Amino acid sequence: MPVFVRSFRLKKRLVIIILLLVITFLYGYKYAASRHEESNIAALSWVVANKLIVIDPGHGGEDPGATGTTGIHEKDIVLSVSKKLAAILREAGAEAVLTRDSDRELSDPSVSDLYTAKIQDLSRRVDLANNRGADVFISIHVNSFPDPREDGAQTFYQPGSEESKKLGVAIQYELNRFLANPGREAKPVDYFANRMTKMPSTIVEIGFITNPKEEKLMLDQDYQGKVAWAVYAGIVRYFAMSKPAFAVPLNHMANNN
């Protein structure tokens, strides 16, 4: 075998080895950073003790929400994630209340007009939080878009509400830390639920059901657990911001999304 061929193959192997080492280092660093962040959140979990968190799994019953390529409905994914989030919050000492804990709507069965039924359904979700005097309201949804390449989780908060913005940004910060496809930013959008709640609130779109890869992730129970943990971490981050010793500037979190 000519010397230059052997030399080329050795260099090629060396390049491959270096690339593998770099990839291993990056994954190791990301894993270590993730574990460190989990430890930080665990240490701050006391800030949610005795807080009343209302979790709203979007849609339900005759309203399936968005539908994925596999035929799975938004209403089923968000209910599963919401139950996982409630369990984590309760373990941390918070009172977590679900607006629905089964596949149902909150509107009266006798209401036949779809628009009226939807407004009644949404109003009852909001009323539950307002009447109970919740500390925060978290509505869990799944996104959809005609372009299947769109991906990533994203939060939405009511324009003009500084506390809702803090909550949305804090959750977005943690979603981008813990989940696949990071990079989206918390956005101000005038949605009914956010507008009508009397406490800080945010809508969390946990991913795009129209993206086949992300749909597959959201059907995985372990990934749903990661989503629930990320939202929980954001809630903890939000309440910790009111404690001077643990506060993270809002612009710092926004700039690191």
PDB file of C-alpha atoms in Angstrom:
ATOM      1  CA  MET A   1       0.000   0.000   0.000  1.00  0.00           C
ATOM      2  CA  PRO A   2       1.475   3.374  -0.993  1.00  0.00           C
ATOM      3  CA  VAL A   3       2.684   5.563   1.870  1.00  0.00           C
ATOM      4  CA  PHE A   4       0.409   8.456   0.972  1.00  0.00           C
ATOM      5  CA  VAL A   5      -2.663   6.183   1.095  1.00  0.00           C
ATOM      6  CA  ARG A   6      -1.722   4.929   4.567  1.00  0.00           C
ATOM      7  CA  SER A   7      -1.074   8.500   5.657  1.00  0.00           C
ATOM      8  CA  PHE A   8      -4.461   9.640   4.323  1.00  0.00           C
ATOM      9  CA  ARG A   9      -6.281   6.828   6.129  1.00  0.00           C
ATOM     10  CA  LEU A  10      -4.478   7.581   9.383  1.00  0.00           C
ATOM     11  CA  LYS A  11      -5.417  11.244   9.129  1.00  0.00           C
ATOM     12  CA  LYS A  12      -9.019  10.315   8.341  1.00  0.00           C
ATOM     13  CA  ARG A  13      -9.170   8.052  11.404  1.00  0.00           C
ATOM     14  CA  LEU A  14      -7.608  10.768  13.535  1.00  0.00           C
ATOM     15  CA  VAL A  15     -10.203  13.294  12.370  1.00  0.00           C
ATOM     16  CA  ILE A  16     -13.023  10.830  13.144  1.00  0.00           C
ATOM     17  CA  ILE A  17     -11.597  10.133  16.607  1.00  0.00           C
ATOM     18  CA  ILE A  18     -11.299  13.856  17.347  1.00  0.00           C
ATOM     19  CA  LEU A  19     -14.892  14.455  16.186  1.00  0.00           C
ATOM     20  CA  LEU A  20     -16.150  11.614  18.367  1.00  0.00           C
ATOM     21  CA  LEU A  21     -14.243  13.025  21.344  1.00  0.00           C
ATOM     22  CA  VAL A  22     -15.698  16.494  20.745  1.00  0.00           C
ATOM     23  CA  ILE A  23     -19.242  15.093  20.442  1.00  0.00           C
ATOM     24  CA  THR A  24     -18.746  13.019  23.594  1.00  0.00           C
ATOM     25  CA  PHE A  25     -17.459  16.082  25.457  1.00  0.00           C
ATOM     26  CA  LEU A  26     -20.379  18.241  24.317  1.00  0.00           C
ATOM     27  CA  TYR A  27     -22.959  15.633  25.308  1.00  0.00           C
ATOM     28  CA  GLY A  28     -21.182  15.103  28.612  1.00  0.00           C
ATOM     29  CA  TYR A  29     -21.117  18.835  29.280  1.00  0.00           C
ATOM     30  CA  LYS A  30     -24.803  19.193  28.403  1.00  0.00           C
ATOM     31  CA  TYR A  31     -25.682  16.275  30.677  1.00  0.00           C
ATOM     32  CA  ALA A  32     -23.610  17.683  33.544  1.00  0.00           C
ATOM     33  CA  ALA A  33     -25.157  21.141  33.080  1.00  0.00           C
ATOM     34  CA  SER A  34     -28.630  19.605  33.048  1.00  0.00           C
ATOM     35  CA  ARG A  35     -27.952  17.656  36.239  1.00  0.00           C
ATOM     36  CA  HIS A  36     -26.569  20.789  37.885  1.00  0.00           C
ATOM     37  CA  GLU A  37     -29.692  22.740  36.916  1.00  0.00           C
ATOM     38  CA  GLU A  38     -31.912  19.955  38.274  1.00  0.00           C
ATOM     39  CA  SER A  39     -30.039  20.178  41.582  1.00  0.00           C
ATOM     40  CA  ASN A  40     -30.533  23.950  41.659  1.00  0.00           C
ATOM     41  CA  ILE A  41     -34.274  23.607  41.056  1.00  0.00           C
ATOM     42  CA  ALA A  42     -34.549  20.871  43.690  1.00  0.00           C
ATOM     43  CA  ALA A  43     -32.838  23.168  46.192  1.00  0.00           C
ATOM     44  CA  LEU A  44     -35.378  25.910  45.413  1.00  0.00           C
ATOM     45  CA  SER A  45     -38.455  23.667  45.502  1.00  0.00           C
ATOM     46  CA  TRP A  46     -39.498  25.114  48.879  1.00  0.00           C
ATOM     47  CA  VAL A  47     -40.643  28.305  47.136  1.00  0.00           C
ATOM     48  CA  VAL A  48     -43.721  26.505  45.740  1.00  0.00           C
ATOM     49  CA  ALA A  49     -44.731  24.961  49.070  1.00  0.00           C
ATOM     50  CA  ASN A  50     -48.351  25.888  49.895  1.00  0.00           C
ATOM     51  CA  LYS A  51     -48.760  27.690  46.554  1.00  0.00           C
ATOM     52  CA  LEU A  52     -51.990  26.989  44.669  1.00  0.00           C
ATOM     53  CA  ILE A  53     -51.202  26.125  41.057  1.00  0.00           C
ATOM     54  CA  VAL A  54     -54.104  25.607  38.652  1.00  0.00           C
ATOM     55  CA  ILE A  55     -53.107  23.444  35.697  1.00  0.00           C
ATOM     56  CA  ASP A  56     -55.371  23.532  32.669  1.00  0.00           C
ATOM     57  CA  PRO A  57     -55.078  20.631  30.189  1.00  0.00           C
ATOM     58  CA  GLY A  58     -56.439  22.200  27.021  1.00  0.00           C
ATOM     59  CA  HIS A  59     -59.465  20.887  25.097  1.00  0.00           C
ATOM     60  CA  GLY A  60     -61.135  17.576  26.047  1.00  0.00           C
ATOM     61  CA  GLY A  61     -64.294  15.628  25.288  1.00  0.00           C
ATOM     62  CA  GLU A  62     -65.774  16.490  21.902  1.00  0.00           C
ATOM     63  CA  ASP A  63     -62.993  19.055  21.400  1.00  0.00           C
ATOM     64  CA  PRO A  64     -59.864  17.046  20.487  1.00  0.00           C
ATOM     65  CA  GLY A  65     -57.619  20.013  19.748  1.00  0.00           C
ATOM     66  CA  ALA A  66     -54.941  19.457  17.107  1.00  0.00           C
ATOM     67  CA  THR A  67     -54.446  16.000  15.590  1.00  0.00           C
ATOM     68  CA  GLY A  68     -51.071  14.473  14.750  1.00  0.00           C
ATOM     69  CA  THR A  69     -49.970  12.356  11.814  1.00  0.00           C
ATOM     70  CA  THR A  70     -50.542   9.196  13.882  1.00  0.00           C
ATOM     71  CA  GLY A  71     -54.090  10.229  14.740  1.00  0.00           C
ATOM     72  CA  ILE A  72     -53.239  11.146  18.332  1.00  0.00           C
ATOM     73  CA  HIS A  73     -55.176  14.084  19.745  1.00  0.00           C
ATOM     74  CA  GLU A  74     -53.825  17.116  21.561  1.00  0.00           C
ATOM     75  CA  LYS A  75     -56.332  16.614  24.394  1.00  0.00           C
ATOM     76  CA  ASP A  76     -54.772  13.259  25.346  1.00  0.00           C
ATOM     77  CA  ILE A  77     -51.144  14.407  25.312  1.00  0.00           C
ATOM     78  CA  VAL A  78     -51.768  17.529  27.370  1.00  0.00           C
ATOM     79  CA  LEU A  79     -53.835  15.660  29.964  1.00  0.00           C
ATOM     80  CA  SER A  80     -51.014  13.166  30.480  1.00  0.00           C
ATOM     81  CA  VAL A  81     -48.384  15.926  30.802  1.00  0.00           C
ATOM     82  CA  SER A  82     -50.632  17.955  33.137  1.00  0.00           C
ATOM     83  CA  LYS A  83     -51.090  15.001  35.471  1.00  0.00           C
ATOM     84  CA  LYS A  84     -47.325  14.510  35.595  1.00  0.00           C
ATOM     85  CA  LEU A  85     -46.822  18.212  36.330  1.00  0.00           C
ATOM     86  CA  ALA A  86     -49.418  18.092  39.118  1.00  0.00           C
ATOM     87  CA  ALA A  87     -47.669  15.100  40.696  1.00  0.00           C
ATOM     88  CA  ILE A  88     -44.291  16.897  40.704  1.00  0.00           C
ATOM     89  CA  LEU A  89     -45.802  20.041  42.216  1.00  0.00           C
ATOM     90  CA  ARG A  90     -47.597  18.088  44.944  1.00  0.00           C
ATOM     91  CA  GLU A  91     -44.400  16.283  45.824  1.00  0.00           C
ATOM     92  CA  ALA A  92     -42.801  19.720  46.297  1.00  0.00           C
ATOM     93  CA  GLY A  93     -45.580  20.756  48.692  1.00  0.00           C
ATOM     94  CA  ALA A  94     -47.743  22.804  46.340  1.00  0.00           C
ATOM     95  CA  GLU A  95     -51.484  22.418  45.918  1.00  0.00           C
ATOM     96  CA  ALA A  96     -51.986  21.494  42.277  1.00  0.00           C
ATOM     97  CA  VAL A  97     -55.522  21.593  40.872  1.00  0.00           C
ATOM     98  CA  LEU A  98     -56.448  20.344  37.395  1.00  0.00           C
ATOM     99  CA  THR A  99     -59.298  22.000  35.506  1.00  0.00           C
ATOM    100  CA  ARG A 100     -60.060  18.534  34.134  1.00  0.00           C
ATOM    101  CA  ASP A 101     -58.664  15.160  35.146  1.00  0.00           C
ATOM    102  CA  SER A 102     -60.397  13.098  32.462  1.00  0.00           C
ATOM    103  CA  ASP A 103     -61.407  13.331  28.807  1.00  0.00           C
ATOM    104  CA  ARG A 104     -64.230  15.842  29.138  1.00  0.00           C
ATOM    105  CA  GLU A 105     -65.281  19.390  28.369  1.00  0.00           C
ATOM    106  CA  LEU A 106     -66.399  21.863  31.015  1.00  0.00           C
ATOM    107  CA  SER A 107     -69.371  23.167  29.016  1.00  0.00           C
ATOM    108  CA  ASP A 108     -72.925  21.912  29.562  1.00  0.00           C
ATOM    109  CA  PRO A 109     -73.919  18.986  27.300  1.00  0.00           C
ATOM    110  CA  SER A 110     -77.150  20.833  26.483  1.00  0.00           C
ATOM    111  CA  VAL A 111     -75.288  23.674  24.757  1.00  0.00           C
ATOM    112  CA  SER A 112     -75.356  22.873  21.037  1.00  0.00           C
ATOM    113  CA  ASP A 113     -73.777  26.025  19.633  1.00  0.00           C
ATOM    114  CA  LEU A 114     -70.044  25.335  19.304  1.00  0.00           C
ATOM    115  CA  TYR A 115     -68.959  28.928  19.940  1.00  0.00           C
ATOM    116  CA  THR A 116     -71.123  29.254  23.052  1.00  0.00           C
ATOM    117  CA  ALA A 117     -69.920  25.877  24.311  1.00  0.00           C
ATOM    118  CA  LYS A 118     -66.278  26.892  23.837  1.00  0.00           C
ATOM    119  CA  ILE A 119     -66.694  30.198  25.677  1.00  0.00           C
ATOM    120  CA  GLN A 120     -68.504  28.424  28.519  1.00  0.00           C
ATOM    121  CA  ASP A 121     -65.756  25.794  28.665  1.00  0.00           C
ATOM    122  CA  LEU A 122     -62.948  28.377  28.761  1.00  0.00           C
ATOM    123  CA  SER A 123     -64.807  30.585  31.245  1.00  0.00           C
ATOM    124  CA  ARG A 124     -65.222  27.711  33.683  1.00  0.00           C
ATOM    125  CA  ARG A 125     -61.517  26.900  33.528  1.00  0.00           C
ATOM    126  CA  VAL A 126     -60.672  30.510  34.315  1.00  0.00           C
ATOM    127  CA  ASP A 127     -63.396  30.789  36.972  1.00  0.00           C
ATOM    128  CA  LEU A 128     -61.975  27.773  38.792  1.00  0.00           C
ATOM    129  CA  ALA A 129     -58.628  29.566  39.124  1.00  0.00           C
ATOM    130  CA  ASN A 130     -60.167  32.950  39.982  1.00  0.00           C
ATOM    131  CA  ASN A 131     -62.608  31.567  42.536  1.00  0.00           C
ATOM    132  CA  ARG A 132     -59.948  29.503  44.249  1.00  0.00           C
ATOM    133  CA  GLY A 133     -57.539  32.448  44.377  1.00  0.00           C
ATOM    134  CA  ALA A 134     -54.784  30.550  42.574  1.00  0.00           C
ATOM    135  CA  ASP A 135     -51.236  31.870  42.688  1.00  0.00           C
ATOM    136  CA  VAL A 136     -50.624  31.019  39.015  1.00  0.00           C
ATOM    137  CA  PHE A 137     -52.572  29.522  36.113  1.00  0.00           C
ATOM    138  CA  ILE A 138     -50.783  27.231  33.637  1.00  0.00           C
ATOM    139  CA  SER A 139     -52.631  26.113  30.491  1.00  0.00           C
ATOM    140  CA  ILE A 140     -50.982  23.215  28.665  1.00  0.00           C
ATOM    141  CA  HIS A 141     -51.441  22.860  24.899  1.00  0.00           C
ATOM    142  CA  VAL A 142     -49.842  21.340  21.814  1.00  0.00           C
ATOM    143  CA  ASN A 143     -48.989  23.493  18.800  1.00  0.00           C
ATOM    144  CA  SER A 144     -49.652  22.846  15.105  1.00  0.00           C
ATOM    145  CA  PHE A 145     -48.587  24.453  11.835  1.00  0.00           C
ATOM    146  CA  PRO A 146     -48.932  23.653   8.104  1.00  0.00           C
ATOM    147  CA  ASP A 147     -45.139  23.395   7.739  1.00  0.00           C
ATOM    148  CA  PRO A 148     -44.075  20.120   9.435  1.00  0.00           C
ATOM    149  CA  ARG A 149     -40.584  21.509  10.030  1.00  0.00           C
ATOM    150  CA  GLU A 150     -41.798  23.865  12.752  1.00  0.00           C
ATOM    151  CA  ASP A 151     -40.783  22.615  16.182  1.00  0.00           C
ATOM    152  CA  GLY A 152     -40.079  23.641  19.768  1.00  0.00           C
ATOM    153  CA  ALA A 153     -42.021  24.465  22.912  1.00  0.00           C
ATOM    154  CA  GLN A 154     -43.205  28.030  23.499  1.00  0.00           C
ATOM    155  CA  THR A 155     -44.994  30.075  26.146  1.00  0.00           C
ATOM    156  CA  PHE A 156     -47.516  32.890  25.660  1.00  0.00           C
ATOM    157  CA  TYR A 157     -48.482  35.556  28.195  1.00  0.00           C
ATOM    158  CA  GLN A 158     -50.979  38.421  28.318  1.00  0.00           C
ATOM    159  CA  PRO A 159     -49.662  41.706  26.856  1.00  0.00           C
ATOM    160  CA  GLY A 160     -49.300  44.353  29.565  1.00  0.00           C
ATOM    161  CA  SER A 161     -49.098  41.877  32.443  1.00  0.00           C
ATOM    162  CA  GLU A 162     -45.603  42.124  33.907  1.00  0.00           C
ATOM    163  CA  GLU A 163     -46.070  39.178  36.277  1.00  0.00           C
ATOM    164  CA  SER A 164     -47.425  36.956  33.508  1.00  0.00           C
ATOM    165  CA  LYS A 165     -44.443  37.937  31.399  1.00  0.00           C
ATOM    166  CA  LYS A 166     -42.096  36.917  34.214  1.00  0.00           C
ATOM    167  CA  LEU A 167     -43.880  33.579  34.506  1.00  0.00           C
ATOM    168  CA  GLY A 168     -43.845  32.943  30.746  1.00  0.00           C
ATOM    169  CA  VAL A 169     -40.180  33.877  30.389  1.00  0.00           C
ATOM    170  CA  ALA A 170     -39.176  31.748  33.398  1.00  0.00           C
ATOM    171  CA  ILE A 171     -40.940  28.669  31.993  1.00  0.00           C
ATOM    172  CA  GLN A 172     -39.549  29.298  28.499  1.00  0.00           C
ATOM    173  CA  TYR A 173     -36.057  29.543  29.992  1.00  0.00           C
ATOM    174  CA  GLU A 174     -36.397  26.066  31.491  1.00  0.00           C
ATOM    175  CA  LEU A 175     -38.106  24.565  28.432  1.00  0.00           C
ATOM    176  CA  ASN A 176     -35.118  25.642  26.366  1.00  0.00           C
ATOM    177  CA  ARG A 177     -32.740  24.108  28.914  1.00  0.00           C
ATOM    178  CA  PHE A 178     -34.344  20.709  29.242  1.00  0.00           C
ATOM    179  CA  LEU A 179     -36.168  19.878  26.012  1.00  0.00           C
ATOM    180  CA  ALA A 180     -35.317  18.986  22.442  1.00  0.00           C
ATOM    181  CA  ASN A 181     -35.501  21.754  19.825  1.00  0.00           C
ATOM    182  CA  PRO A 182     -34.750  24.785  22.026  1.00  0.00           C
ATOM    183  CA  GLY A 183     -34.622  28.359  20.806  1.00  0.00           C
ATOM    184  CA  ARG A 184     -38.130  29.791  20.955  1.00  0.00           C
ATOM    185  CA  GLU A 185     -39.017  32.865  23.019  1.00  0.00           C
ATOM    186  CA  ALA A 186     -41.921  33.702  25.296  1.00  0.00           C
ATOM    187  CA  LYS A 187     -44.406  35.853  23.372  1.00  0.00           C
ATOM    188  CA  PRO A 188     -47.169  38.320  24.384  1.00  0.00           C
ATOM    189  CA  VAL A 189     -50.474  37.237  22.801  1.00  0.00           C
ATOM    190  CA  ASP A 190     -54.026  38.186  23.765  1.00  0.00           C
ATOM    191  CA  TYR A 191     -55.668  34.832  24.513  1.00  0.00           C
ATOM    192  CA  PHE A 192     -58.964  34.507  26.403  1.00  0.00           C
ATOM    193  CA  ALA A 193     -57.597  32.454  29.308  1.00  0.00           C
ATOM    194  CA  ASN A 194     -54.640  34.748  29.953  1.00  0.00           C
ATOM    195  CA  ARG A 195     -56.803  37.860  29.629  1.00  0.00           C
ATOM    196  CA  MET A 196     -59.486  36.706  32.062  1.00  0.00           C
ATOM    197  CA  THR A 197     -57.371  35.258  34.860  1.00  0.00           C
ATOM    198  CA  LYS A 198     -56.762  37.457  37.900  1.00  0.00           C
ATOM    199  CA  MET A 199     -53.354  35.923  38.617  1.00  0.00           C
ATOM    200  CA  PRO A 200     -50.158  35.483  36.577  1.00  0.00           C
ATOM    201  CA  SER A 201     -50.884  33.020  33.803  1.00  0.00           C
ATOM    202  CA  THR A 202     -49.302  31.517  30.744  1.00  0.00           C
ATOM    203  CA  ILE A 203     -50.176  29.156  27.927  1.00  0.00           C
ATOM    204  CA  VAL A 204     -47.491  26.532  27.336  1.00  0.00           C
ATOM    205  CA  GLU A 205     -47.404  24.970  23.865  1.00  0.00           C
ATOM    206  CA  ILE A 206     -45.192  21.965  24.582  1.00  0.00           C
ATOM    207  CA  GLY A 207     -44.304  21.168  20.965  1.00  0.00           C
ATOM    208  CA  PHE A 208     -45.649  20.804  17.426  1.00  0.00           C
ATOM    209  CA  ILE A 209     -47.882  17.786  16.887  1.00  0.00           C
ATOM    210  CA  THR A 210     -47.577  18.451  13.129  1.00  0.00           C
ATOM    211  CA  ASN A 211     -43.830  17.746  13.289  1.00  0.00           C
ATOM    212  CA  PRO A 212     -43.483  13.928  13.058  1.00  0.00           C
ATOM    213  CA  LYS A 213     -40.300  13.796  15.162  1.00  0.00           C
ATOM    214  CA  GLU A 214     -41.694  16.045  17.868  1.00  0.00           C
ATOM    215  CA  GLU A 215     -45.023  14.200  17.813  1.00  0.00           C
ATOM    216  CA  LYS A 216     -43.143  10.960  18.472  1.00  0.00           C
ATOM    217  CA  LEU A 217     -41.315  12.580  21.374  1.00  0.00           C
ATOM    218  CA  MET A 218     -44.530  13.887  22.915  1.00  0.00           C
ATOM    219  CA  LEU A 219     -46.034  10.389  22.811  1.00  0.00           C
ATOM    220  CA  ASP A 220     -43.137   9.057  24.881  1.00  0.00           C
ATOM    221  CA  GLN A 221     -43.911   8.889  28.602  1.00  0.00           C
ATOM    222  CA  ASP A 222     -40.324   9.706  29.597  1.00  0.00           C
ATOM    223  CA  TYR A 223     -40.296  12.780  27.372  1.00  0.00           C
ATOM    224  CA  GLN A 224     -43.644  13.861  28.800  1.00  0.00           C
ATOM    225  CA  GLY A 225     -41.980  13.642  32.201  1.00  0.00           C
ATOM    226  CA  LYS A 226     -39.193  15.929  30.961  1.00  0.00           C
ATOM    227  CA  VAL A 227     -41.770  18.409  29.697  1.00  0.00           C
ATOM    228  CA  ALA A 228     -43.559  18.360  33.050  1.00  0.00           C
ATOM    229  CA  TRP A 229     -40.269  18.837  34.892  1.00  0.00           C
ATOM    230  CA  ALA A 230     -39.282  21.770  32.659  1.00  0.00           C
ATOM    231  CA  VAL A 231     -42.603  23.532  33.294  1.00  0.00           C
ATOM    232  CA  TYR A 232     -42.259  22.817  37.014  1.00  0.00           C
ATOM    233  CA  ALA A 233     -38.712  24.209  36.968  1.00  0.00           C
ATOM    234  CA  GLY A 234     -40.030  27.384  35.338  1.00  0.00           C
ATOM    235  CA  ILE A 235     -42.714  27.758  38.000  1.00  0.00           C
ATOM    236  CA  VAL A 236     -40.070  27.350  40.699  1.00  0.00           C
ATOM    237  CA  ARG A 237     -37.865  29.866  38.898  1.00  0.00           C
ATOM    238  CA  TYR A 238     -40.743  32.348  38.779  1.00  0.00           C
ATOM    239  CA  PHE A 239     -41.457  32.199  42.516  1.00  0.00           C
ATOM    240  CA  ALA A 240     -37.741  32.274  43.320  1.00  0.00           C
ATOM    241  CA  MET A 241     -37.441  35.565  41.403  1.00  0.00           C
ATOM    242  CA  SER A 242     -39.356  37.275  44.216  1.00  0.00           C
ATOM    243  CA  LYS A 243     -36.609  36.213  46.657  1.00  0.00           C
ATOM    244  CA  PRO A 244     -33.682  38.672  46.340  1.00  0.00           C
ATOM    245  CA  ALA A 245     -31.055  36.043  47.111  1.00  0.00           C
ATOM    246  CA  PHE A 246     -32.250  33.769  44.280  1.00  0.00           C
ATOM    247  CA  ALA A 247     -33.490  36.261  41.699  1.00  0.00           C
ATOM    248  CA  VAL A 248     -32.376  36.010  38.081  1.00  0.00           C
ATOM    249  CA  PRO A 249     -32.847  39.204  36.040  1.00  0.00           C
ATOM    250  CA  LEU A 250     -35.711  38.879  33.551  1.00  0.00           C
ATOM    251  CA  ASN A 251     -33.598  40.209  30.676  1.00  0.00           C
ATOM    252  CA  HIS A 252     -30.928  37.583  31.425  1.00  0.00           C
ATOM    253  CA  MET A 253     -33.456  34.760  31.007  1.00  0.00           C
ATOM    254  CA  ALA A 254     -34.972  36.324  27.904  1.00  0.00           C
ATOM    255  CA  ASN A 255     -31.560  36.727  26.303  1.00  0.00           C
ATOM    256  CA  ASN A 256     -30.684  33.090  27.013  1.00  0.00           C
ATOM    257  CA  ASN A 257     -33.770  31.560  25.399  1.00  0.00           C
TER     258      ASN A 257
END
